[in-house]
Tab-separated table of C-alpha atoms in Angstrom:
chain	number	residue	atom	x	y	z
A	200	UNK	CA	-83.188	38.305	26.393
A	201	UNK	CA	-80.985	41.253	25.293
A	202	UNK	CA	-78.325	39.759	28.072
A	203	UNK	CA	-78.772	36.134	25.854
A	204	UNK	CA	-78.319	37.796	22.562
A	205	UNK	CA	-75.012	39.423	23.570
A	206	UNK	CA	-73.948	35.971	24.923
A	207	UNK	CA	-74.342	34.217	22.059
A	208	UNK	CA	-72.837	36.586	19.890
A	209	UNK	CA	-69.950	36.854	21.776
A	210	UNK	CA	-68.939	33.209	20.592
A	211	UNK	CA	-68.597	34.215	16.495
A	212	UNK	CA	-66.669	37.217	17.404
A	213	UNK	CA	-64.054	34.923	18.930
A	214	UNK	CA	-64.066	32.300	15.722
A	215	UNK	CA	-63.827	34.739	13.539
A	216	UNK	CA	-60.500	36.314	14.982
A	217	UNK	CA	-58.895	32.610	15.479
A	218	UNK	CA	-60.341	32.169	11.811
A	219	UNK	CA	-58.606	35.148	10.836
A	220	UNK	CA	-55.413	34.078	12.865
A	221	UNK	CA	-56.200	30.471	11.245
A	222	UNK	CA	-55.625	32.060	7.763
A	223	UNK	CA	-53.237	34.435	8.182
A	224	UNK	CA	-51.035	31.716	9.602
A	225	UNK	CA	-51.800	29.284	6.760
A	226	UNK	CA	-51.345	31.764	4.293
A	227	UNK	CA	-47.450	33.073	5.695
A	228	UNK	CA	-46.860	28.961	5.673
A	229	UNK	CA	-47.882	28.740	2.165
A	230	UNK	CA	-45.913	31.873	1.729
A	231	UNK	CA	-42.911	30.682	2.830
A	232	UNK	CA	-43.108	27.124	1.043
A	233	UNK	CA	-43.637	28.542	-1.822
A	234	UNK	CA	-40.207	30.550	-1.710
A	235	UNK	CA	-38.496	27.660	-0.220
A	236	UNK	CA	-39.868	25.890	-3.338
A	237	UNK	CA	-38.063	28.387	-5.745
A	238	UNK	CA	-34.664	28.605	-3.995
A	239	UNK	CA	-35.179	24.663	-4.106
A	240	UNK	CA	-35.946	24.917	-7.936
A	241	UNK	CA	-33.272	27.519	-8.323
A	242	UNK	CA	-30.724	24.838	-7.506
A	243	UNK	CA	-31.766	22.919	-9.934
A	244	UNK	CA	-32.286	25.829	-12.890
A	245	UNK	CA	-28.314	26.218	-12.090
A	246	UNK	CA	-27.292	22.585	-12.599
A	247	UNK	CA	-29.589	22.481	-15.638
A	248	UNK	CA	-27.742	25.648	-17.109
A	249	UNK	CA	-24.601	23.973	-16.212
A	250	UNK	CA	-25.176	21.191	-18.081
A	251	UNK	CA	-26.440	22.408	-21.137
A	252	UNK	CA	-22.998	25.030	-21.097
A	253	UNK	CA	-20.648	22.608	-19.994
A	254	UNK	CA	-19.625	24.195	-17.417
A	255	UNK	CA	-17.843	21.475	-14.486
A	256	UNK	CA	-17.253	23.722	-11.777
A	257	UNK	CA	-20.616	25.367	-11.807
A	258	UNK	CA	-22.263	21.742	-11.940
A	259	UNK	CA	-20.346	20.623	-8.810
A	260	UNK	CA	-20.993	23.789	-7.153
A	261	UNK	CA	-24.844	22.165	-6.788
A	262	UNK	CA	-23.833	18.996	-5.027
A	263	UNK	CA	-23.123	18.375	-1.580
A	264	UNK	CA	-19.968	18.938	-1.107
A	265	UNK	CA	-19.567	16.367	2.506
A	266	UNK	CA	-21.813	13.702	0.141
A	267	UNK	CA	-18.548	12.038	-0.625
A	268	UNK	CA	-19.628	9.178	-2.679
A	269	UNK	CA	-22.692	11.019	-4.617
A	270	UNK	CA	-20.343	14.052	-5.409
A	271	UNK	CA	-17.660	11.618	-7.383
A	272	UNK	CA	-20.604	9.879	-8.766
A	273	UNK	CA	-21.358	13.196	-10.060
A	274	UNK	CA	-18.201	13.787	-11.382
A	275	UNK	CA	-18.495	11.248	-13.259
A	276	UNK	CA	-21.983	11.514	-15.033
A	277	UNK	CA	-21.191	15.391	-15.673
A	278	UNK	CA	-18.184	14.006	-17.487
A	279	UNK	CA	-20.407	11.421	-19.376
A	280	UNK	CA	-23.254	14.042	-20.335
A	281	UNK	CA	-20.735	16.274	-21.670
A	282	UNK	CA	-19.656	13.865	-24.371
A	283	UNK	CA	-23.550	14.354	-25.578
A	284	UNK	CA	-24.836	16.038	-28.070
A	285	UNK	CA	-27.474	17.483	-25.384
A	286	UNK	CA	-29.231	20.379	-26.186
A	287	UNK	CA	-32.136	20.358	-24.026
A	288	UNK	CA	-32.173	19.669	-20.281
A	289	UNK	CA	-34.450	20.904	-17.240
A	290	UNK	CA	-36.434	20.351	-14.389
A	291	UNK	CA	-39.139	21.056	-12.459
A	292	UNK	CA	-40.334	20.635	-8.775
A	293	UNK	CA	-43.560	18.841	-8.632
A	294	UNK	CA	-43.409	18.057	-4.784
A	295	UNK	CA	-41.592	18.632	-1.880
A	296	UNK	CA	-40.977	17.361	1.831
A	297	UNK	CA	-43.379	14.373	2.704
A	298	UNK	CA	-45.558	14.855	-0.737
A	299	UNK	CA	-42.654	13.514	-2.379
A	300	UNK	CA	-41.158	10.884	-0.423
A	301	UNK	CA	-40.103	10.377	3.433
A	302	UNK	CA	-36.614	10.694	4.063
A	303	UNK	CA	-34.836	8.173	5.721
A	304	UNK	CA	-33.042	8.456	9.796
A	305	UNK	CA	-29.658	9.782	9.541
A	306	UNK	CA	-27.009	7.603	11.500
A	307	UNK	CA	-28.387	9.770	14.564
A	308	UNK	CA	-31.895	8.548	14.276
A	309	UNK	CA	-32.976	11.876	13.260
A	310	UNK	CA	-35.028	12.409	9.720
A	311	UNK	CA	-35.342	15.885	7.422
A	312	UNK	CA	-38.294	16.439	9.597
A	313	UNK	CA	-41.945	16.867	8.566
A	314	UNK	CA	-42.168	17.746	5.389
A	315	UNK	CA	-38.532	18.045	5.462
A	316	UNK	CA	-38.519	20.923	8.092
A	317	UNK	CA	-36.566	21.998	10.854
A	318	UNK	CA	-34.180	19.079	12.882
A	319	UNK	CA	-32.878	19.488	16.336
A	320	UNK	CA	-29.437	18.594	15.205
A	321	UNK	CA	-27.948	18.030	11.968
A	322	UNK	CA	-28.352	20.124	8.573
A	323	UNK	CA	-31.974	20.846	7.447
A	324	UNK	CA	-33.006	18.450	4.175
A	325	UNK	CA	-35.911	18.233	1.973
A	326	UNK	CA	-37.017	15.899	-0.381
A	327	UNK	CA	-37.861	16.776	-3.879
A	328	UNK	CA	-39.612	15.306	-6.607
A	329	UNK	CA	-38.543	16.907	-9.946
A	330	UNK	CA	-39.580	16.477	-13.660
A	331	UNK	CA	-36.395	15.689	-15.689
A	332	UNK	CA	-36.884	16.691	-19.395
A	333	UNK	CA	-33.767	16.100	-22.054
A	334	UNK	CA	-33.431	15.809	-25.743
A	335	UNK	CA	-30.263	14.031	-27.230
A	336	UNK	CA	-29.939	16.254	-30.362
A	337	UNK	CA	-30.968	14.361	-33.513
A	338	UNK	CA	-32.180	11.236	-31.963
A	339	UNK	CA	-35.103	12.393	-29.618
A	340	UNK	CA	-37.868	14.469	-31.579
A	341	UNK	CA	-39.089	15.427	-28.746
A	342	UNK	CA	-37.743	16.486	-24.847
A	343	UNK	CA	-37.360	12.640	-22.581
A	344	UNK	CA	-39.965	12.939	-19.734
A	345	UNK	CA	-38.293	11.170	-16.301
A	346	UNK	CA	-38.870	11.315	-12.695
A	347	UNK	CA	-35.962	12.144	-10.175
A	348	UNK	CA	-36.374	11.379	-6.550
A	349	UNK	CA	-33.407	13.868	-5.011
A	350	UNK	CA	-32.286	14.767	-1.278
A	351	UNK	CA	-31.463	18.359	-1.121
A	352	UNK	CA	-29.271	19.666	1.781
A	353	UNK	CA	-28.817	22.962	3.566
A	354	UNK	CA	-25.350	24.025	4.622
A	355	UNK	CA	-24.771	27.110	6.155
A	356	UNK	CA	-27.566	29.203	4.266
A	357	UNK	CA	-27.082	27.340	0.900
A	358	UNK	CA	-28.648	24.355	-0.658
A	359	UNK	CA	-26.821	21.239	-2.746
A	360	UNK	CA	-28.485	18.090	-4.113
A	361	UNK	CA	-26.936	15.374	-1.746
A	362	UNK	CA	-29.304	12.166	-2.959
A	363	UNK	CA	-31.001	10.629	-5.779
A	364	UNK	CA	-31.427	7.313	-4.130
A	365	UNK	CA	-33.169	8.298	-0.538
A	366	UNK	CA	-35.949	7.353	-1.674
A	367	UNK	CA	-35.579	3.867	-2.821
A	368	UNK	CA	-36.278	1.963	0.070
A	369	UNK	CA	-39.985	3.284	-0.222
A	370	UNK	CA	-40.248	2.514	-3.895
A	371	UNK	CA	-39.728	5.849	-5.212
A	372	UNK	CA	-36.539	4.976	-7.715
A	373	UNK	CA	-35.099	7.499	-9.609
A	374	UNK	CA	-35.122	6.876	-12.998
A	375	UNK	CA	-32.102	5.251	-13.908
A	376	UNK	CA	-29.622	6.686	-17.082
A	377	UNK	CA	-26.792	4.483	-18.278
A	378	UNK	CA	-24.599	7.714	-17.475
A	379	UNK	CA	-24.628	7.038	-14.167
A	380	UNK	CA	-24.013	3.534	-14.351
A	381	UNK	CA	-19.686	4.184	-14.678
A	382	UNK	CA	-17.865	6.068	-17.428
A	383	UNK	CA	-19.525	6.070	-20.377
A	384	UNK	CA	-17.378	5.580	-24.017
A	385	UNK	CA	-19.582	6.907	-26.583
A	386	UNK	CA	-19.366	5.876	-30.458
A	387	UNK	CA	-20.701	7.493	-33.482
A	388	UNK	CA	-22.071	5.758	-36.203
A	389	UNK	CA	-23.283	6.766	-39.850
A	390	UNK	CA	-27.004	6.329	-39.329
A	391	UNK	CA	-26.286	5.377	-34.667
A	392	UNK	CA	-25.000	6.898	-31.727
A	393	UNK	CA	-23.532	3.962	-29.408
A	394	UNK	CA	-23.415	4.486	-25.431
A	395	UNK	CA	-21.445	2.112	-23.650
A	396	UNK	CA	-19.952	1.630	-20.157
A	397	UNK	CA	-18.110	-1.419	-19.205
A	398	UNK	CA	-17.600	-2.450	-22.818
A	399	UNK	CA	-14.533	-2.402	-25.422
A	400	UNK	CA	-14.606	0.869	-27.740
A	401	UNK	CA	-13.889	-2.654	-30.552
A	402	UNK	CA	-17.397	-3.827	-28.927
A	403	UNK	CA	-19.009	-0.576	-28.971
A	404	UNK	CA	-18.111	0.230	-33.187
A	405	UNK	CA	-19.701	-3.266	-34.212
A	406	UNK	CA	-22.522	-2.191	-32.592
A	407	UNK	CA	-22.692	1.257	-34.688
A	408	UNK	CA	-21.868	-0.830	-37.341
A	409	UNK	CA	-24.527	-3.679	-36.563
A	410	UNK	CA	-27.293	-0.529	-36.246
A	411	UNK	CA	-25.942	1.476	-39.474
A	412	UNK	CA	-26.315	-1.609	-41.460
A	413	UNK	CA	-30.007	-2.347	-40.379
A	414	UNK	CA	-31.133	1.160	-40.999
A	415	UNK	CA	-31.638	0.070	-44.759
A	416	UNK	CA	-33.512	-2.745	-44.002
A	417	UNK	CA	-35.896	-1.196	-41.593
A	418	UNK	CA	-36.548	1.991	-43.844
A	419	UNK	CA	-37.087	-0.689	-47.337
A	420	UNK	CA	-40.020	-2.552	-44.915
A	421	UNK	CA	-41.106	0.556	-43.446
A	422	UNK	CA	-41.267	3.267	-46.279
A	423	UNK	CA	-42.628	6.010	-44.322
A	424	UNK	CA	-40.981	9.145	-42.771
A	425	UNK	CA	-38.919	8.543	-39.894
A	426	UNK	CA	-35.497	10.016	-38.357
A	427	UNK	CA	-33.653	7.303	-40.091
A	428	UNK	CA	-30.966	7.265	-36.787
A	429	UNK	CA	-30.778	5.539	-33.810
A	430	UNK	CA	-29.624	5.237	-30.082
A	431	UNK	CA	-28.124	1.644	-28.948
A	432	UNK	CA	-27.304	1.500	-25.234
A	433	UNK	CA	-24.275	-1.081	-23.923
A	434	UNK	CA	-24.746	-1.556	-20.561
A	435	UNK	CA	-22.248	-4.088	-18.661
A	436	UNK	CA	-24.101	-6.270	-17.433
A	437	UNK	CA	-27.714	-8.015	-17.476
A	438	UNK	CA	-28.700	-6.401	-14.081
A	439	UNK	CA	-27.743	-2.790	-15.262
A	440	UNK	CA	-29.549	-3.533	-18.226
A	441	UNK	CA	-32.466	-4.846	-16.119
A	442	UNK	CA	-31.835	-1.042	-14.346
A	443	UNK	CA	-32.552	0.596	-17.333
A	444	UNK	CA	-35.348	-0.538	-18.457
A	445	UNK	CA	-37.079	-0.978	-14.918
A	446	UNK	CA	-37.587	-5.048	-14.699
A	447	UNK	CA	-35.864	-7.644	-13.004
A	448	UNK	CA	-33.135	-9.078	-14.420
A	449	UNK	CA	-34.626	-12.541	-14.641
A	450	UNK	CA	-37.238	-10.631	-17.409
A	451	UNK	CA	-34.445	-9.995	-20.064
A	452	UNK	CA	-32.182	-13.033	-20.135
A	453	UNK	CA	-32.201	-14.814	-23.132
A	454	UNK	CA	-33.139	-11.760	-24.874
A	455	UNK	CA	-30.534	-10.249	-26.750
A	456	UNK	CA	-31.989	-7.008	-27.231
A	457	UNK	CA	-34.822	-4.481	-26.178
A	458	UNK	CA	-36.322	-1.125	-27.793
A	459	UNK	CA	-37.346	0.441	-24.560
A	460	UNK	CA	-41.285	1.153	-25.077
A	461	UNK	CA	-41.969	-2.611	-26.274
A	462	UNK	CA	-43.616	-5.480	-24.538
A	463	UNK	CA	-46.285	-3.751	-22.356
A	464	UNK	CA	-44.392	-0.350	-21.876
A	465	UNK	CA	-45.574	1.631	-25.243
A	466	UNK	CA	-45.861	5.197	-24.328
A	467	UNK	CA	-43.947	6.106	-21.769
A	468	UNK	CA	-41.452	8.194	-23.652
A	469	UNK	CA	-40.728	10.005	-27.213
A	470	UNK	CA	-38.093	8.543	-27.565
A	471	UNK	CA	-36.602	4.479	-28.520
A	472	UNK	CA	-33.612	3.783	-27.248
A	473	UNK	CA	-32.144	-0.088	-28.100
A	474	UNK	CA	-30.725	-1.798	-25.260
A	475	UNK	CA	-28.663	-4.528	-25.929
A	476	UNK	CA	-28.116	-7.269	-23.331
A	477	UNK	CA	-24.163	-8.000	-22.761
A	478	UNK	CA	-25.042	-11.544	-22.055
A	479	UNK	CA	-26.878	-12.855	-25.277
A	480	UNK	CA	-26.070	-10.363	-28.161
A	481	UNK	CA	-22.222	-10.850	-28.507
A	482	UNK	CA	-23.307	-14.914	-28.322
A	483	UNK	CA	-24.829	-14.248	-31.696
A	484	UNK	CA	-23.250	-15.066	-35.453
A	485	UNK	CA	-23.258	-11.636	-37.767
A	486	UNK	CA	-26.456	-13.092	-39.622
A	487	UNK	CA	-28.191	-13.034	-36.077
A	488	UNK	CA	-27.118	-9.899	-34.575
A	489	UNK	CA	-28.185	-7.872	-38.135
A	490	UNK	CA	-31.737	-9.700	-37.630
A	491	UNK	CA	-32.055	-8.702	-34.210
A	492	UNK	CA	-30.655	-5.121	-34.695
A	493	UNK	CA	-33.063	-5.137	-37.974
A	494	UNK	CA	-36.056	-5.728	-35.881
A	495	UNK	CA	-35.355	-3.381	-33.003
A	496	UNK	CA	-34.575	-0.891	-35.633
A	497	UNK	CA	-38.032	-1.336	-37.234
A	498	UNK	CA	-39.493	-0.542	-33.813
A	499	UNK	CA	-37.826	2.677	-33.737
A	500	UNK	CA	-39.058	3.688	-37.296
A	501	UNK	CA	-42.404	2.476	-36.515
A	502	UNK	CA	-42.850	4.563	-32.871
A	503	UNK	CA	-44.831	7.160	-33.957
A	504	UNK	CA	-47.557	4.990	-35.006
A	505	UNK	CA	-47.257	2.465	-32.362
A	506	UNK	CA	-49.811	3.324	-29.872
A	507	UNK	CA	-51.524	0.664	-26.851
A	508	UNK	CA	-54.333	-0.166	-29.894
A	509	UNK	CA	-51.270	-1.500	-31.686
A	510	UNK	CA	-52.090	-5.601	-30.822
A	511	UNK	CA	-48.249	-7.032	-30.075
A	512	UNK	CA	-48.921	-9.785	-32.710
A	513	UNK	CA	-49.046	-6.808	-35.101
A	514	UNK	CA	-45.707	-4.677	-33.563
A	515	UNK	CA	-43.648	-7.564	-32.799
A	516	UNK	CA	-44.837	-9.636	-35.883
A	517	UNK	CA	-44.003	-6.911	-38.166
A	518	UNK	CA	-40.641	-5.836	-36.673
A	519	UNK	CA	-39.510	-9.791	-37.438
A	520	UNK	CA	-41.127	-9.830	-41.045
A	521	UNK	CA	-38.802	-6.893	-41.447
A	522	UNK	CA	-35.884	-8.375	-39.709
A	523	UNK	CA	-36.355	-11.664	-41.767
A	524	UNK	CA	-37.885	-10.435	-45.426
A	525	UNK	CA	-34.728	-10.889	-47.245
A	526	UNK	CA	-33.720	-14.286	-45.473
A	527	UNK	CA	-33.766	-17.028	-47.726
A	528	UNK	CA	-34.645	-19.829	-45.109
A	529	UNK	CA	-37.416	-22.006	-44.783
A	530	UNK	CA	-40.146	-21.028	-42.249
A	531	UNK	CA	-39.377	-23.755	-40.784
A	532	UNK	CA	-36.460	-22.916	-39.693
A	533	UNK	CA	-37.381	-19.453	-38.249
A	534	UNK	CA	-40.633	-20.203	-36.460
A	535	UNK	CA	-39.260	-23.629	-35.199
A	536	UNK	CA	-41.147	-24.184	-32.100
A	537	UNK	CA	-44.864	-23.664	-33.808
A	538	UNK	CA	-43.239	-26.013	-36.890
A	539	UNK	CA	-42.900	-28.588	-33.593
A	540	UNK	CA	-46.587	-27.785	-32.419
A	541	UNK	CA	-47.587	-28.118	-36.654
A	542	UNK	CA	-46.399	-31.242	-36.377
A	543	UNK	CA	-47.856	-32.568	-33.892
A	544	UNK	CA	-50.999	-32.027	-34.765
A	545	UNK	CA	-51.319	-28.425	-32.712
A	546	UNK	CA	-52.001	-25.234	-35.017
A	547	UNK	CA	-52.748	-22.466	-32.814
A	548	UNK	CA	-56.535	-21.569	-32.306
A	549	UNK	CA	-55.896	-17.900	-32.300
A	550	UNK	CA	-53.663	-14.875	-32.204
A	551	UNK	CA	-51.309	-14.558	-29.445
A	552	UNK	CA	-52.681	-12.040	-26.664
A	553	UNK	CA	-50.424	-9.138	-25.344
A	554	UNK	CA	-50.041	-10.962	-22.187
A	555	UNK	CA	-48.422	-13.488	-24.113
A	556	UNK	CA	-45.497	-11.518	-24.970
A	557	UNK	CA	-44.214	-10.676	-21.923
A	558	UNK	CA	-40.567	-10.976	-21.413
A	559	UNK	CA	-41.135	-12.379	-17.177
A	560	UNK	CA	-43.168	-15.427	-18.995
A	561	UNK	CA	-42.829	-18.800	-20.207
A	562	UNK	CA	-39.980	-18.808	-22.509
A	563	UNK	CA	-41.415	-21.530	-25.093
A	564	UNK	CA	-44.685	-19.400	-25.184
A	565	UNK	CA	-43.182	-16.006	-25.804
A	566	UNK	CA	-41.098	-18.098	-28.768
A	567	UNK	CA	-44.284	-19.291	-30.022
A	568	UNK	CA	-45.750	-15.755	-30.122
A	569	UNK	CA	-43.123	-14.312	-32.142
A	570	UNK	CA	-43.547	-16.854	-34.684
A	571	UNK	CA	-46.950	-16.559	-34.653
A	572	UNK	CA	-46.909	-12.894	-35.210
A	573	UNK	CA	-43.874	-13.224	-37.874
A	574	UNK	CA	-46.195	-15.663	-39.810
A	575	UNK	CA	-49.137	-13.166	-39.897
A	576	UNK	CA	-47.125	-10.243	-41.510
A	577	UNK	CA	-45.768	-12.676	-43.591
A	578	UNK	CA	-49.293	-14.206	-45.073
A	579	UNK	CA	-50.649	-10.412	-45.208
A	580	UNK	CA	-47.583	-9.277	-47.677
A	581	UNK	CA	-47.681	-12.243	-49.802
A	582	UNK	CA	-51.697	-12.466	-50.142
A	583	UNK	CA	-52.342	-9.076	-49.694
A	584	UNK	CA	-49.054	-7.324	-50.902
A	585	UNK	CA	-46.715	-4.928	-48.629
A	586	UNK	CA	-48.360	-1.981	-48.576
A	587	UNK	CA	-51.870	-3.497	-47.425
A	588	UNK	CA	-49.850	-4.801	-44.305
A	589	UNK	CA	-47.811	-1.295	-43.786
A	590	UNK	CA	-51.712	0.528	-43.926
A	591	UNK	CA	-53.009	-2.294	-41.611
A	592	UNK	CA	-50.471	-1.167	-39.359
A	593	UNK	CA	-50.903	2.261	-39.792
A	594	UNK	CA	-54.453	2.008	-39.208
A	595	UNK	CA	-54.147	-0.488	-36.200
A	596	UNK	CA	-52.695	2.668	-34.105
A	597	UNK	CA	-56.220	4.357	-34.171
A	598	UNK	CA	-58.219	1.364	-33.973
A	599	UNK	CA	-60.728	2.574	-30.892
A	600	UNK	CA	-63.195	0.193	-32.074
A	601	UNK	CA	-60.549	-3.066	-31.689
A	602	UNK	CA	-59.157	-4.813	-34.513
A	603	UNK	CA	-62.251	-5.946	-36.637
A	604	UNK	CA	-63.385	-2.791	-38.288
A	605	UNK	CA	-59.982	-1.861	-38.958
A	606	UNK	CA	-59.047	-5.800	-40.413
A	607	UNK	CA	-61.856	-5.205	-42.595
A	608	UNK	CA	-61.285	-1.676	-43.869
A	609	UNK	CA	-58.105	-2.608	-44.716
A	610	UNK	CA	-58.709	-6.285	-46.273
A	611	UNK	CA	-61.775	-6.647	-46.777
A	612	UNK	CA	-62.178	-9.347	-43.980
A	613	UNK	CA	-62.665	-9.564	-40.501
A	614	UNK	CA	-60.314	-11.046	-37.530
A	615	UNK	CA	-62.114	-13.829	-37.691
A	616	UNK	CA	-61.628	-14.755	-41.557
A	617	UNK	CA	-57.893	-13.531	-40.991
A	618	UNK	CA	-57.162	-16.008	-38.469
A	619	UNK	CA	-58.826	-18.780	-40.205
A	620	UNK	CA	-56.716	-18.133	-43.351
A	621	UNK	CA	-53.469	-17.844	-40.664
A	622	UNK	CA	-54.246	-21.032	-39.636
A	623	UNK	CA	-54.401	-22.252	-42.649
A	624	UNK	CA	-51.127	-20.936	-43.565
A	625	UNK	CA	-49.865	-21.565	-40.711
A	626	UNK	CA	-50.614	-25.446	-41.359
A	627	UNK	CA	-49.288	-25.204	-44.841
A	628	UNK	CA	-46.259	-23.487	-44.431
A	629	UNK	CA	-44.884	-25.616	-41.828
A	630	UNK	CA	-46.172	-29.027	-41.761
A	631	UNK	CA	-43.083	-30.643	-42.923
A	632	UNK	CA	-44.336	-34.230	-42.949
């Protein structure tokens, strides 16, 4: 029995000391990925500092210097940021190795490793997943939040960011800036700043114009506080819009403009930028492109209280009353697909849905939407005056309870009274027969 009892307890002694080695091991490992995490992160504190200083040399001295083509890519956005008026830019590693994204085979079949560790041949590389945070001085109120996707490299003791694209073919994009879509000409308006690459400086100061003008107009519909300035982006084509604002092409065309934040992607930044699509905004007469720029304008002075309670027939509806309230032309005229549907006998049952405004869907339907949304700011501000429809909005951004309580706290009906009477009006306004 005693013989048994020393036995048995023979078999805990030994866990415990390959526990003990267990831990001791995974604790040095930790250890040691922790301070390969800061000499990672150190990298990019320098860059950061570089940027914010202006400082070329010291920028370059964090990129790969045998990464040919991302080191004159590089060249080129330093050159680009440095004609901003950035005053805040940082990051922060949030993963590392595997946890952020798998690095592809280099041409000798070999990867970074696991985790990004140690390769048999070849320099060592890790992938990293880093916070970006940036703040265009008097146009962002608050630091941009973005997610880069980088490759960082080890040469001879040192590291250099090498990649931002490695991880693209597993769906982890980094998020794409129109700095680093070329060279970048940058225009100044009164009330804008313009960014433009692949675009006449002649192009770029009717769009500073174009935004300066609609300031007014947005701050007489919207008479709230707001920065009263605003970023328009010039991309050069449709697909680097499409790269901006992280949709397929085939989503934008057709649409002259976007404020990036509307149409199903409210809250994903501080910030509005206005994108304007090369392909269908320079088609436009002046009348048009101040109505577009009016409405994305009135998006921009509107974000603060634009949350995902905010119904689109309310956002969009109100950024075209805005765009259109001193346009002396018949309703007809502007909503002229539901004026079609009017006619023939087919007055909308009911509000448009969100779903209804997306961009990727029918054309003819996301027409009829806007209209439909236009007409219901309209009837509000005539029957109801335009301060009721500015506190309707207002309160539409905390409306936890859906639209009702809020429709009647502000109007003293419910949704469904209002859309009877916007039927009504509807019928009225544009039955032409």
């Amino acid at each position: 029995m005693t013989r048994r009892w020393r036995r048995a307890s023979a078999v805990p002694a030994v866990l415990v000391a390959g526990l003990l080695a267990f831990q001791s091991g995974c604790v040095e490992r930790a250890e040691e990925g922790a301070a390969e995490r800061g000499v990672l992160q150190a990298v990019l504190d320098r860059q950061a500092e570089a940027v914010l200083t202006g400082d070329r040399e010291a920028y370059l001295a964090t990129v790969d210097p045998r990464a040919d083509g991302y080191r004159d890519a590089q060249r080129t956005v330093f050159g680009n940021l440095a004609r901003l008026p950035v005053d805040h830019w940082s990051y922060r590693v949030t993963a590392t190795g595997d946890d952020a994204f798998p690095l592809p085979r280099d041409t000798d079949g070999t990867s970074g490793g696991e985790g990004g560790g140690e390769r048999e041949a070849g320099p060592r590389r890790i992938a990293v997943r880093a916070e970006l945070r940036y703040r265009i001085e008097g146009y962002d109120p608050a630091p941009v939040r973005d997610v880069e996707y980088l490759t960082l490299t080890e040469r001879k003791g040192r590291w250099y960011v090498s990649s931002d694209s490695d991880g693209a073919p597993g769906g982890r994009r980094s998020a794409q800036q129109l700095w680093e879509q070329g060279e970048m000409t940058v225009v100044r308006g009164e009330r804008s700043l313009v960014l433009g690459v692949g675009r006449p400086e002649f192009d770029l100061r009717a769009l500073a114009d174009d935004a300066d003008r609609a300031v007014p107009g947005a701050d007489a519909a919207w008479p709230r506080d707001w920065p009263r300035r605003v970023l328009v982006q010039a991309p050069a084509t449709l697909e680097r819009m499409a790269g901006l604002l992280g949709g397929p092409p085939s989503s934008y065309r057709g649409i002259a403009a976007v404020t990036t934040g509307e149409a199903g992607g409210r809250g994903r930044t501080p910030a509005e930028r206005i994108v304007v699509n090369p392909e269908a905004y320079w088609l436009l007469g002046e009348e048009g492109r101040r109505i577009v720029m009016t409405h994305e304008v009135t998006h921009v002075a509107t974000r603060a209280h634009t949350t995902e309670s905010t119904p689109l027939w309310l956002s969009e509806g109100f950024a075209d009353w805005a765009a259109y309230r001193e346009v002396d032309r018949p309703p007809a005229r502007i909503a002229p697909l539901l004026a079609g549907a009017v006619r023939d006998g087919e007055v909308p049952r009911r509000l448009p849905t969100d779903e209804e405004f997306a961009f990727a869907g029918d054309a003819d339907r996301l027409a009829r939407s806007y209209e439909s949304g236009w007409l219901l700011c309209r009837m509000v501000a005539q029957r109801w005056g335009e301060e009721k429809l500015v506190e309707l909005y207002l309160a539409a951004g905390g409306a936890d309870g859906g639209m009702d309580p809020v429709v009647r706290e502000v109007l003293g009906t419910g949704m469904d009274g209002l859309t009877a009477r916007w039927r009504e009006y509807v019928r009225r306004e544009l039955d032409e027969r």
